[in-house]
Amino acid sequence: MDLVYWLMLLKAPRIGTRTFYKILKVFETPEAVFLASESERKKSGLFRQETLKFLTQNDTSLVQADLDWAQADGCHILTLIDKDYPEQLKTIMDPPPILYVRGDVACLSKPQLAIVGSRNPSVGGKQHAYDFAQLLAHLDIVVISGMASGIDASAHIGALEANAQTIAVCGTGLDRIYPAKHKALAHQISTKGALISEFCIGTSPLANNFPRRNRIISGLSLGTLVVEASIKSGTMITAKLAAEQGKEVFAIPSSIHNPLSQGCHQLIKQGAKLVENIDDILDELQLNLPIQKNNSVISTKESNDHPSVLLKYLSYNAINIDEIVERSNLSPQVVTQELLLLELEHRVVRINGSSYVLTK
């Protein structure tokens, strides 16, 4: 029954997270709010007229959809006082009073690192997100992101393909998937890790929900890695929130000609840790983690074993294979062979059939 009161109080009009906590300071529990007399509620000065009317009606049918959802396998509703509510999230200024979780609740309390970035990244940016997620997964660090297109999705996929857990923080109720094209990805995440949200069942993907959920992404994490971002973006909001929460902020630099490098470069100027490889993150977090000896790549430094003669002709902007042949004065056969080796080392990616870009 306690859960019903938590859900009901958060359903009340004009009650957001901060107001919710002000109310708890006076009434101590959500149940006490509903058991109090109307005069006691008015005397507190915490409630507007429409809120008082809602509390008087005490219509529990309004939360029945949430309660029904929680009866399904793998579905949980955690309040701030539940033992499974993640301690890391309690440290931020305004932790969500309630978390809806679909999947493994225990993974919320494991060491996590956020990987965030543009919804429309470069090929190299997507590869960075995937590679770093894989490396973190091999070190038993849970990758957390927002399941958006682009960098978020690449990070989740990288972790999943490393057979590891990953967490997606959603800006909707967990009965809905946004974007809809990520329905299969959401299923994989909830099966292996967890989908979480502070929004009640039935909540649509409203624009204001996504900046709000970003504080949960950064709040659950030990640090936030920004892969690619424009100056004015949700990614930069997440990085700002992470800094305000006292968390580490990491950023991957890129070409000055890449507009998506501007956010990362600004963060580095402001004090974010410049990241070239996984060691830069681990050194800053000072985690005592076992190195996986069977992992083929622990540091991106170690991946650069092949001293290819083509590197001087390649960049983070796409270049056609014919142009590489012309610039290098090498035969097409040699160029093709070198590019194949670089592809196998994940140092270049082929795009549009015959063009290549550096990924690291």
mmCIF file of C-alpha atoms in Angstrom:
data_model
loop_
_atom_site.group_PDB
_atom_site.id
_atom_site.type_symbol
_atom_site.label_atom_id
_atom_site.label_comp_id
_atom_site.label_asym_id
_atom_site.label_seq_id
_atom_site.Cartn_x
_atom_site.Cartn_y
_atom_site.Cartn_z
ATOM 1 C CA MET A 1 0.000 0.000 0.000
ATOM 2 C CA ASP A 2 2.919 2.381 0.646
ATOM 3 C CA LEU A 3 3.815 2.291 -3.063
ATOM 4 C CA VAL A 4 0.306 3.453 -3.953
ATOM 5 C CA TYR A 5 0.805 6.628 -1.902
ATOM 6 C CA TRP A 6 4.182 7.337 -3.530
ATOM 7 C CA LEU A 7 2.641 6.949 -6.984
ATOM 8 C CA MET A 8 -0.416 8.988 -6.086
ATOM 9 C CA LEU A 9 1.547 11.902 -4.678
ATOM 10 C CA LEU A 10 3.682 12.085 -7.808
ATOM 11 C CA LYS A 11 0.514 12.017 -9.946
ATOM 12 C CA ALA A 12 -0.839 15.070 -8.155
ATOM 13 C CA PRO A 13 -0.890 18.264 -10.240
ATOM 14 C CA ARG A 14 1.781 20.885 -9.506
ATOM 15 C CA ILE A 15 4.025 18.414 -7.693
ATOM 16 C CA GLY A 16 7.429 17.917 -9.246
ATOM 17 C CA THR A 17 10.504 16.288 -7.768
ATOM 18 C CA ARG A 18 11.652 19.252 -5.688
ATOM 19 C CA THR A 19 8.165 19.976 -4.339
ATOM 20 C CA PHE A 20 7.827 16.282 -3.515
ATOM 21 C CA TYR A 21 10.890 16.449 -1.258
ATOM 22 C CA LYS A 22 9.682 19.665 0.402
ATOM 23 C CA ILE A 23 6.462 17.828 1.231
ATOM 24 C CA LEU A 24 8.355 14.879 2.708
ATOM 25 C CA LYS A 25 10.291 17.216 5.004
ATOM 26 C CA VAL A 26 6.977 18.262 6.571
ATOM 27 C CA PHE A 27 4.869 15.097 6.381
ATOM 28 C CA GLU A 28 7.729 12.523 6.386
ATOM 29 C CA THR A 29 5.893 9.978 4.202
ATOM 30 C CA PRO A 30 3.538 10.146 1.196
ATOM 31 C CA GLU A 31 1.009 8.140 3.189
ATOM 32 C CA ALA A 32 0.940 10.822 5.878
ATOM 33 C CA VAL A 33 -0.005 13.417 3.252
ATOM 34 C CA PHE A 34 -3.147 11.502 2.312
ATOM 35 C CA LEU A 35 -4.028 10.657 5.926
ATOM 36 C CA ALA A 36 -3.678 14.278 7.035
ATOM 37 C CA SER A 37 -6.775 16.436 7.355
ATOM 38 C CA GLU A 38 -7.537 19.035 4.694
ATOM 39 C CA SER A 39 -6.810 21.798 7.215
ATOM 40 C CA GLU A 40 -3.384 20.307 7.980
ATOM 41 C CA ARG A 41 -2.542 20.202 4.305
ATOM 42 C CA LYS A 42 -3.662 23.808 3.829
ATOM 43 C CA LYS A 43 -1.754 24.944 6.906
ATOM 44 C CA SER A 44 1.503 23.540 5.485
ATOM 45 C CA GLY A 45 1.371 26.079 2.632
ATOM 46 C CA LEU A 46 2.842 23.492 0.252
ATOM 47 C CA PHE A 47 -0.195 22.788 -1.889
ATOM 48 C CA ARG A 48 -2.083 24.777 -4.489
ATOM 49 C CA GLN A 49 -5.857 24.585 -4.706
ATOM 50 C CA GLU A 50 -5.933 22.052 -7.553
ATOM 51 C CA THR A 51 -3.438 19.872 -5.665
ATOM 52 C CA LEU A 52 -5.562 19.989 -2.521
ATOM 53 C CA LYS A 53 -8.607 18.937 -4.530
ATOM 54 C CA PHE A 54 -6.683 16.001 -6.020
ATOM 55 C CA LEU A 55 -5.479 14.846 -2.589
ATOM 56 C CA THR A 56 -8.997 14.985 -1.170
ATOM 57 C CA GLN A 57 -10.371 12.797 -3.985
ATOM 58 C CA ASN A 58 -7.701 10.128 -3.307
ATOM 59 C CA ASP A 59 -8.563 8.248 -6.523
ATOM 60 C CA THR A 60 -6.255 5.212 -6.544
ATOM 61 C CA SER A 61 -7.534 4.110 -9.966
ATOM 62 C CA LEU A 62 -5.165 6.720 -11.406
ATOM 63 C CA VAL A 63 -2.161 4.544 -10.557
ATOM 64 C CA GLN A 64 -3.670 1.177 -11.450
ATOM 65 C CA ALA A 65 -1.856 1.059 -14.809
ATOM 66 C CA ASP A 66 1.477 1.433 -12.997
ATOM 67 C CA LEU A 67 0.611 -1.270 -10.475
ATOM 68 C CA ASP A 68 -0.567 -3.632 -13.220
ATOM 69 C CA TRP A 69 2.651 -3.032 -15.186
ATOM 70 C CA ALA A 70 4.748 -3.913 -12.135
ATOM 71 C CA GLN A 71 3.127 -7.351 -11.989
ATOM 72 C CA ALA A 72 4.775 -8.427 -15.249
ATOM 73 C CA ASP A 73 8.007 -10.453 -15.211
ATOM 74 C CA GLY A 74 11.109 -8.294 -14.879
ATOM 75 C CA CYS A 75 9.158 -5.115 -14.101
ATOM 76 C CA HIS A 76 9.859 -3.221 -10.882
ATOM 77 C CA ILE A 77 8.937 0.092 -9.261
ATOM 78 C CA LEU A 78 11.519 1.335 -6.766
ATOM 79 C CA THR A 79 10.961 4.148 -4.317
ATOM 80 C CA LEU A 80 13.809 6.181 -2.873
ATOM 81 C CA ILE A 81 13.665 4.196 0.368
ATOM 82 C CA ASP A 82 13.777 0.743 -1.263
ATOM 83 C CA LYS A 83 16.935 -1.274 -0.603
ATOM 84 C CA ASP A 84 17.473 -1.745 -4.344
ATOM 85 C CA TYR A 85 17.355 1.973 -5.141
ATOM 86 C CA PRO A 86 20.904 2.803 -6.352
ATOM 87 C CA GLU A 87 22.990 4.663 -3.761
ATOM 88 C CA GLN A 88 24.926 6.503 -6.474
ATOM 89 C CA LEU A 89 21.737 8.205 -7.640
ATOM 90 C CA LYS A 90 20.814 9.321 -4.128
ATOM 91 C CA THR A 91 23.859 11.606 -4.082
ATOM 92 C CA ILE A 92 22.505 14.049 -6.674
ATOM 93 C CA MET A 93 20.493 17.115 -5.678
ATOM 94 C CA ASP A 94 17.131 15.892 -7.004
ATOM 95 C CA PRO A 95 17.054 12.105 -7.378
ATOM 96 C CA PRO A 96 13.815 10.749 -8.836
ATOM 97 C CA PRO A 97 11.530 9.640 -5.976
ATOM 98 C CA ILE A 98 10.489 6.631 -8.050
ATOM 99 C CA LEU A 99 12.316 4.531 -10.632
ATOM 100 C CA TYR A 100 10.545 2.205 -13.030
ATOM 101 C CA VAL A 101 12.882 -0.646 -13.977
ATOM 102 C CA ARG A 102 12.492 -3.298 -16.633
ATOM 103 C CA GLY A 103 15.271 -5.849 -16.344
ATOM 104 C CA ASP A 104 17.984 -6.538 -13.778
ATOM 105 C CA VAL A 105 17.630 -4.202 -10.791
ATOM 106 C CA ALA A 106 21.030 -5.269 -9.428
ATOM 107 C CA CYS A 107 22.936 -3.773 -12.369
ATOM 108 C CA LEU A 108 21.867 -0.275 -11.248
ATOM 109 C CA SER A 109 24.252 -0.542 -8.317
ATOM 110 C CA LYS A 110 27.280 -1.671 -10.350
ATOM 111 C CA PRO A 111 30.050 0.759 -11.485
ATOM 112 C CA GLN A 112 28.764 2.625 -14.531
ATOM 113 C CA LEU A 113 30.096 5.026 -17.139
ATOM 114 C CA ALA A 114 27.857 7.100 -19.400
ATOM 115 C CA ILE A 115 28.615 7.316 -23.117
ATOM 116 C CA VAL A 116 26.650 10.072 -24.830
ATOM 117 C CA GLY A 117 26.790 12.046 -28.044
ATOM 118 C CA SER A 118 25.150 13.176 -31.232
ATOM 119 C CA ARG A 119 22.077 11.564 -32.760
ATOM 120 C CA ASN A 120 23.698 12.110 -36.172
ATOM 121 C CA PRO A 121 27.357 11.228 -35.617
ATOM 122 C CA SER A 122 30.127 10.620 -38.079
ATOM 123 C CA VAL A 123 31.111 7.074 -38.955
ATOM 124 C CA GLY A 124 34.189 7.486 -36.774
ATOM 125 C CA GLY A 125 32.115 8.757 -33.859
ATOM 126 C CA LYS A 126 29.858 5.714 -33.939
ATOM 127 C CA GLN A 127 32.913 3.472 -34.025
ATOM 128 C CA HIS A 128 34.433 5.258 -31.008
ATOM 129 C CA ALA A 129 31.225 4.791 -29.004
ATOM 130 C CA TYR A 130 31.085 1.106 -29.915
ATOM 131 C CA ASP A 131 34.781 0.482 -29.184
ATOM 132 C CA PHE A 132 34.838 2.278 -25.832
ATOM 133 C CA ALA A 133 31.662 0.469 -24.764
ATOM 134 C CA GLN A 134 33.285 -2.855 -25.591
ATOM 135 C CA LEU A 135 36.437 -1.986 -23.647
ATOM 136 C CA LEU A 136 34.452 -0.844 -20.612
ATOM 137 C CA ALA A 137 32.303 -3.962 -20.788
ATOM 138 C CA HIS A 138 35.394 -6.188 -20.689
ATOM 139 C CA LEU A 139 36.379 -4.362 -17.496
ATOM 140 C CA ASP A 140 32.985 -5.024 -15.880
ATOM 141 C CA ILE A 141 31.927 -1.376 -16.076
ATOM 142 C CA VAL A 142 28.277 -1.048 -17.072
ATOM 143 C CA VAL A 143 27.672 1.311 -19.990
ATOM 144 C CA ILE A 144 24.713 3.648 -19.484
ATOM 145 C CA SER A 145 23.145 5.931 -22.081
ATOM 146 C CA GLY A 146 19.808 7.205 -23.361
ATOM 147 C CA MET A 147 18.973 4.773 -26.212
ATOM 148 C CA ALA A 148 18.774 7.639 -28.705
ATOM 149 C CA SER A 149 19.863 7.161 -32.299
ATOM 150 C CA GLY A 150 23.552 7.581 -33.091
ATOM 151 C CA ILE A 151 26.140 7.533 -30.306
ATOM 152 C CA ASP A 152 23.763 6.222 -27.612
ATOM 153 C CA ALA A 153 22.678 3.239 -29.698
ATOM 154 C CA SER A 154 26.255 2.437 -30.757
ATOM 155 C CA ALA A 155 27.350 2.406 -27.102
ATOM 156 C CA HIS A 156 24.513 0.083 -26.076
ATOM 157 C CA ILE A 157 25.234 -2.246 -29.003
ATOM 158 C CA GLY A 158 28.953 -2.305 -28.203
ATOM 159 C CA ALA A 159 28.227 -3.458 -24.654
ATOM 160 C CA LEU A 160 25.637 -6.018 -25.727
ATOM 161 C CA GLU A 161 27.937 -7.510 -28.357
ATOM 162 C CA ALA A 162 30.570 -7.871 -25.639
ATOM 163 C CA ASN A 163 27.970 -10.014 -23.841
ATOM 164 C CA ALA A 164 27.753 -7.413 -21.077
ATOM 165 C CA GLN A 165 25.046 -5.451 -19.301
ATOM 166 C CA THR A 166 23.998 -1.986 -20.358
ATOM 167 C CA ILE A 167 21.413 0.466 -18.997
ATOM 168 C CA ALA A 168 19.147 2.765 -21.001
ATOM 169 C CA VAL A 169 17.482 5.726 -19.296
ATOM 170 C CA CYS A 170 14.229 6.474 -21.110
ATOM 171 C CA GLY A 171 12.298 9.704 -21.536
ATOM 172 C CA THR A 172 8.960 7.897 -21.706
ATOM 173 C CA GLY A 173 6.967 5.446 -19.669
ATOM 174 C CA LEU A 174 8.484 1.982 -19.986
ATOM 175 C CA ASP A 175 5.412 0.705 -21.807
ATOM 176 C CA ARG A 176 6.575 2.796 -24.751
ATOM 177 C CA ILE A 177 9.781 2.677 -26.797
ATOM 178 C CA TYR A 178 11.329 5.812 -28.248
ATOM 179 C CA PRO A 179 12.533 5.943 -30.904
ATOM 180 C CA ALA A 180 10.203 3.203 -32.114
ATOM 181 C CA LYS A 181 12.908 1.769 -34.406
ATOM 182 C CA HIS A 182 14.820 0.731 -31.260
ATOM 183 C CA LYS A 183 12.178 -1.741 -30.123
ATOM 184 C CA ALA A 184 14.501 -4.714 -30.721
ATOM 185 C CA LEU A 185 17.410 -2.912 -29.061
ATOM 186 C CA ALA A 186 15.235 -2.090 -26.041
ATOM 187 C CA HIS A 187 14.294 -5.753 -25.722
ATOM 188 C CA GLN A 188 17.964 -6.779 -25.780
ATOM 189 C CA ILE A 189 18.853 -4.160 -23.171
ATOM 190 C CA SER A 190 16.039 -5.193 -20.814
ATOM 191 C CA THR A 191 16.958 -8.868 -21.227
ATOM 192 C CA LYS A 192 20.658 -8.348 -20.532
ATOM 193 C CA GLY A 193 20.671 -5.165 -18.433
ATOM 194 C CA ALA A 194 17.883 -2.699 -17.677
ATOM 195 C CA LEU A 195 15.594 -0.028 -19.058
ATOM 196 C CA ILE A 196 14.798 2.625 -16.467
ATOM 197 C CA SER A 197 12.602 5.705 -16.263
ATOM 198 C CA GLU A 198 11.188 8.111 -13.710
ATOM 199 C CA PHE A 199 8.082 8.637 -15.848
ATOM 200 C CA CYS A 200 4.852 6.818 -15.101
ATOM 201 C CA ILE A 201 3.355 4.216 -17.388
ATOM 202 C CA GLY A 202 1.693 5.798 -20.396
ATOM 203 C CA THR A 203 3.985 8.848 -20.570
ATOM 204 C CA SER A 204 4.596 9.954 -24.166
ATOM 205 C CA PRO A 205 7.997 11.113 -25.516
ATOM 206 C CA LEU A 206 7.529 14.791 -24.644
ATOM 207 C CA ALA A 207 10.428 17.109 -25.497
ATOM 208 C CA ASN A 208 10.881 18.303 -21.904
ATOM 209 C CA ASN A 209 11.331 14.744 -20.641
ATOM 210 C CA PHE A 210 14.691 14.178 -22.291
ATOM 211 C CA PRO A 211 16.775 16.957 -20.710
ATOM 212 C CA ARG A 212 15.195 15.945 -17.401
ATOM 213 C CA ARG A 213 16.205 12.290 -17.739
ATOM 214 C CA ASN A 214 19.802 13.318 -18.497
ATOM 215 C CA ARG A 215 20.456 13.994 -14.798
ATOM 216 C CA ILE A 216 19.755 10.300 -14.161
ATOM 217 C CA ILE A 217 22.258 9.209 -16.822
ATOM 218 C CA SER A 218 24.995 11.348 -15.280
ATOM 219 C CA GLY A 219 23.796 10.710 -11.723
ATOM 220 C CA LEU A 220 24.099 6.938 -11.944
ATOM 221 C CA SER A 221 27.543 7.159 -13.516
ATOM 222 C CA LEU A 222 31.043 7.562 -12.172
ATOM 223 C CA GLY A 223 31.727 9.747 -15.186
ATOM 224 C CA THR A 224 30.378 10.791 -18.565
ATOM 225 C CA LEU A 225 32.211 10.264 -21.866
ATOM 226 C CA VAL A 226 31.176 12.659 -24.632
ATOM 227 C CA VAL A 227 32.000 11.257 -28.059
ATOM 228 C CA GLU A 228 30.636 13.866 -30.493
ATOM 229 C CA ALA A 229 28.380 16.831 -29.783
ATOM 230 C CA SER A 230 27.377 20.220 -31.113
ATOM 231 C CA ILE A 231 27.588 23.195 -28.766
ATOM 232 C CA LYS A 232 23.823 23.385 -28.229
ATOM 233 C CA SER A 233 22.678 19.830 -27.627
ATOM 234 C CA GLY A 234 21.243 17.471 -25.058
ATOM 235 C CA THR A 235 24.676 15.883 -24.791
ATOM 236 C CA MET A 236 26.144 19.133 -23.494
ATOM 237 C CA ILE A 237 23.315 19.305 -20.941
ATOM 238 C CA THR A 238 24.308 15.850 -19.692
ATOM 239 C CA ALA A 239 27.968 16.898 -19.452
ATOM 240 C CA LYS A 240 26.996 20.062 -17.544
ATOM 241 C CA LEU A 241 24.850 18.050 -15.130
ATOM 242 C CA ALA A 242 27.690 15.575 -14.581
ATOM 243 C CA ALA A 243 30.062 18.411 -13.676
ATOM 244 C CA GLU A 244 27.492 19.952 -11.321
ATOM 245 C CA GLN A 245 27.053 16.553 -9.656
ATOM 246 C CA GLY A 246 30.782 16.345 -9.046
ATOM 247 C CA LYS A 247 31.253 13.569 -11.596
ATOM 248 C CA GLU A 248 34.118 13.199 -14.061
ATOM 249 C CA VAL A 249 33.587 14.506 -17.593
ATOM 250 C CA PHE A 250 35.565 12.996 -20.480
ATOM 251 C CA ALA A 251 35.649 14.131 -24.101
ATOM 252 C CA ILE A 252 37.135 12.725 -27.292
ATOM 253 C CA PRO A 253 38.728 15.373 -29.539
ATOM 254 C CA SER A 254 38.337 15.303 -33.304
ATOM 255 C CA SER A 255 39.100 17.273 -36.450
ATOM 256 C CA ILE A 256 38.501 21.021 -36.213
ATOM 257 C CA HIS A 257 36.633 20.668 -39.521
ATOM 258 C CA ASN A 258 34.096 18.326 -37.925
ATOM 259 C CA PRO A 259 31.189 20.437 -36.581
ATOM 260 C CA LEU A 260 30.451 17.692 -34.059
ATOM 261 C CA SER A 261 33.868 18.216 -32.480
ATOM 262 C CA GLN A 262 32.914 21.665 -31.195
ATOM 263 C CA GLY A 263 31.111 20.408 -28.094
ATOM 264 C CA CYS A 264 33.964 18.097 -27.109
ATOM 265 C CA HIS A 265 36.584 20.787 -27.687
ATOM 266 C CA GLN A 266 34.626 23.266 -25.576
ATOM 267 C CA LEU A 267 34.360 20.737 -22.754
ATOM 268 C CA ILE A 268 38.112 20.113 -22.877
ATOM 269 C CA LYS A 269 38.744 23.864 -22.669
ATOM 270 C CA GLN A 270 36.498 23.942 -19.602
ATOM 271 C CA GLY A 271 38.463 21.190 -17.883
ATOM 272 C CA ALA A 272 37.063 17.902 -19.168
ATOM 273 C CA LYS A 273 39.617 15.091 -19.466
ATOM 274 C CA LEU A 274 40.838 14.650 -23.035
ATOM 275 C CA VAL A 275 40.440 10.980 -23.945
ATOM 276 C CA GLU A 276 42.509 9.125 -26.514
ATOM 277 C CA ASN A 277 42.181 5.634 -25.065
ATOM 278 C CA ILE A 278 40.531 3.669 -22.285
ATOM 279 C CA ASP A 279 43.521 4.195 -19.988
ATOM 280 C CA ASP A 280 42.727 7.931 -19.816
ATOM 281 C CA ILE A 281 39.362 7.089 -18.270
ATOM 282 C CA LEU A 282 40.624 4.416 -15.903
ATOM 283 C CA ASP A 283 43.481 6.623 -14.645
ATOM 284 C CA GLU A 284 41.043 9.406 -13.763
ATOM 285 C CA LEU A 285 38.504 7.140 -12.060
ATOM 286 C CA GLN A 286 41.237 5.240 -10.202
ATOM 287 C CA LEU A 287 39.230 2.053 -10.211
ATOM 288 C CA ASN A 288 40.870 -1.127 -9.012
ATOM 289 C CA LEU A 289 39.634 -3.325 -11.836
ATOM 290 C CA PRO A 290 41.102 -6.575 -13.133
ATOM 291 C CA ILE A 291 42.519 -6.386 -16.651
ATOM 292 C CA GLN A 292 40.984 -9.031 -18.872
ATOM 293 C CA LYS A 293 43.932 -10.897 -20.318
ATOM 294 C CA ASN A 294 41.797 -12.487 -23.024
ATOM 295 C CA ASN A 295 40.711 -9.080 -24.293
ATOM 296 C CA SER A 296 42.359 -8.371 -27.613
ATOM 297 C CA VAL A 297 42.424 -4.631 -27.077
ATOM 298 C CA ILE A 298 42.691 -3.050 -23.614
ATOM 299 C CA SER A 299 43.983 0.294 -24.827
ATOM 300 C CA THR A 300 43.487 1.955 -28.176
ATOM 301 C CA LYS A 301 47.188 2.741 -27.992
ATOM 302 C CA GLU A 302 47.854 -0.959 -28.344
ATOM 303 C CA SER A 303 45.717 -1.260 -31.459
ATOM 304 C CA ASN A 304 48.073 0.843 -33.567
ATOM 305 C CA ASP A 305 50.508 -1.980 -34.266
ATOM 306 C CA HIS A 306 50.447 -1.793 -38.061
ATOM 307 C CA PRO A 307 52.617 1.118 -39.265
ATOM 308 C CA SER A 308 50.670 1.691 -42.468
ATOM 309 C CA VAL A 309 52.161 3.983 -45.110
ATOM 310 C CA LEU A 310 48.635 5.161 -45.937
ATOM 311 C CA LEU A 311 47.952 6.904 -42.628
ATOM 312 C CA LYS A 312 49.433 10.200 -43.810
ATOM 313 C CA TYR A 313 46.927 10.275 -46.684
ATOM 314 C CA LEU A 314 43.863 9.465 -44.577
ATOM 315 C CA SER A 315 41.824 11.771 -42.343
ATOM 316 C CA TYR A 316 38.501 12.012 -40.541
ATOM 317 C CA ASN A 317 36.988 13.295 -43.759
ATOM 318 C CA ALA A 318 36.065 10.717 -46.395
ATOM 319 C CA ILE A 319 38.564 10.148 -49.183
ATOM 320 C CA ASN A 320 38.022 8.006 -52.288
ATOM 321 C CA ILE A 321 40.340 5.055 -52.950
ATOM 322 C CA ASP A 322 41.310 6.491 -56.355
ATOM 323 C CA GLU A 323 42.438 9.704 -54.678
ATOM 324 C CA ILE A 324 44.503 7.688 -52.165
ATOM 325 C CA VAL A 325 46.221 5.889 -55.065
ATOM 326 C CA GLU A 326 46.936 9.203 -56.772
ATOM 327 C CA ARG A 327 48.316 10.890 -53.623
ATOM 328 C CA SER A 328 50.419 7.945 -52.448
ATOM 329 C CA ASN A 329 51.819 6.895 -55.834
ATOM 330 C CA LEU A 330 51.204 3.297 -54.765
ATOM 331 C CA SER A 331 49.581 0.661 -56.941
ATOM 332 C CA PRO A 332 45.836 0.011 -56.489
ATOM 333 C CA GLN A 333 46.660 -3.499 -55.278
ATOM 334 C CA VAL A 334 48.959 -2.220 -52.497
ATOM 335 C CA VAL A 335 46.467 0.462 -51.442
ATOM 336 C CA THR A 336 43.618 -2.062 -51.319
ATOM 337 C CA GLN A 337 45.690 -4.469 -49.227
ATOM 338 C CA GLU A 338 46.736 -1.734 -46.783
ATOM 339 C CA LEU A 339 43.169 -0.481 -46.422
ATOM 340 C CA LEU A 340 41.962 -4.011 -45.697
ATOM 341 C CA LEU A 341 44.518 -4.367 -42.895
ATOM 342 C CA LEU A 342 43.473 -1.014 -41.435
ATOM 343 C CA GLU A 343 39.815 -2.078 -41.594
ATOM 344 C CA LEU A 344 40.591 -5.277 -39.719
ATOM 345 C CA GLU A 345 42.312 -3.198 -37.020
ATOM 346 C CA HIS A 346 39.221 -0.921 -36.858
ATOM 347 C CA ARG A 347 41.381 2.078 -37.724
ATOM 348 C CA VAL A 348 39.421 2.992 -40.861
ATOM 349 C CA VAL A 349 35.839 2.498 -41.978
ATOM 350 C CA ARG A 350 34.686 2.171 -45.571
ATOM 351 C CA ILE A 351 31.716 4.303 -46.550
ATOM 352 C CA ASN A 352 29.747 4.676 -49.782
ATOM 353 C CA GLY A 353 31.493 1.662 -51.264
ATOM 354 C CA SER A 354 34.898 3.110 -52.120
ATOM 355 C CA SER A 355 35.703 5.888 -49.634
ATOM 356 C CA TYR A 356 37.477 5.628 -46.272
ATOM 357 C CA VAL A 357 37.662 7.637 -43.039
ATOM 358 C CA LEU A 358 39.888 7.279 -39.998
ATOM 359 C CA THR A 359 38.193 6.086 -36.814
ATOM 360 C CA LYS A 360 41.153 6.537 -34.458
#
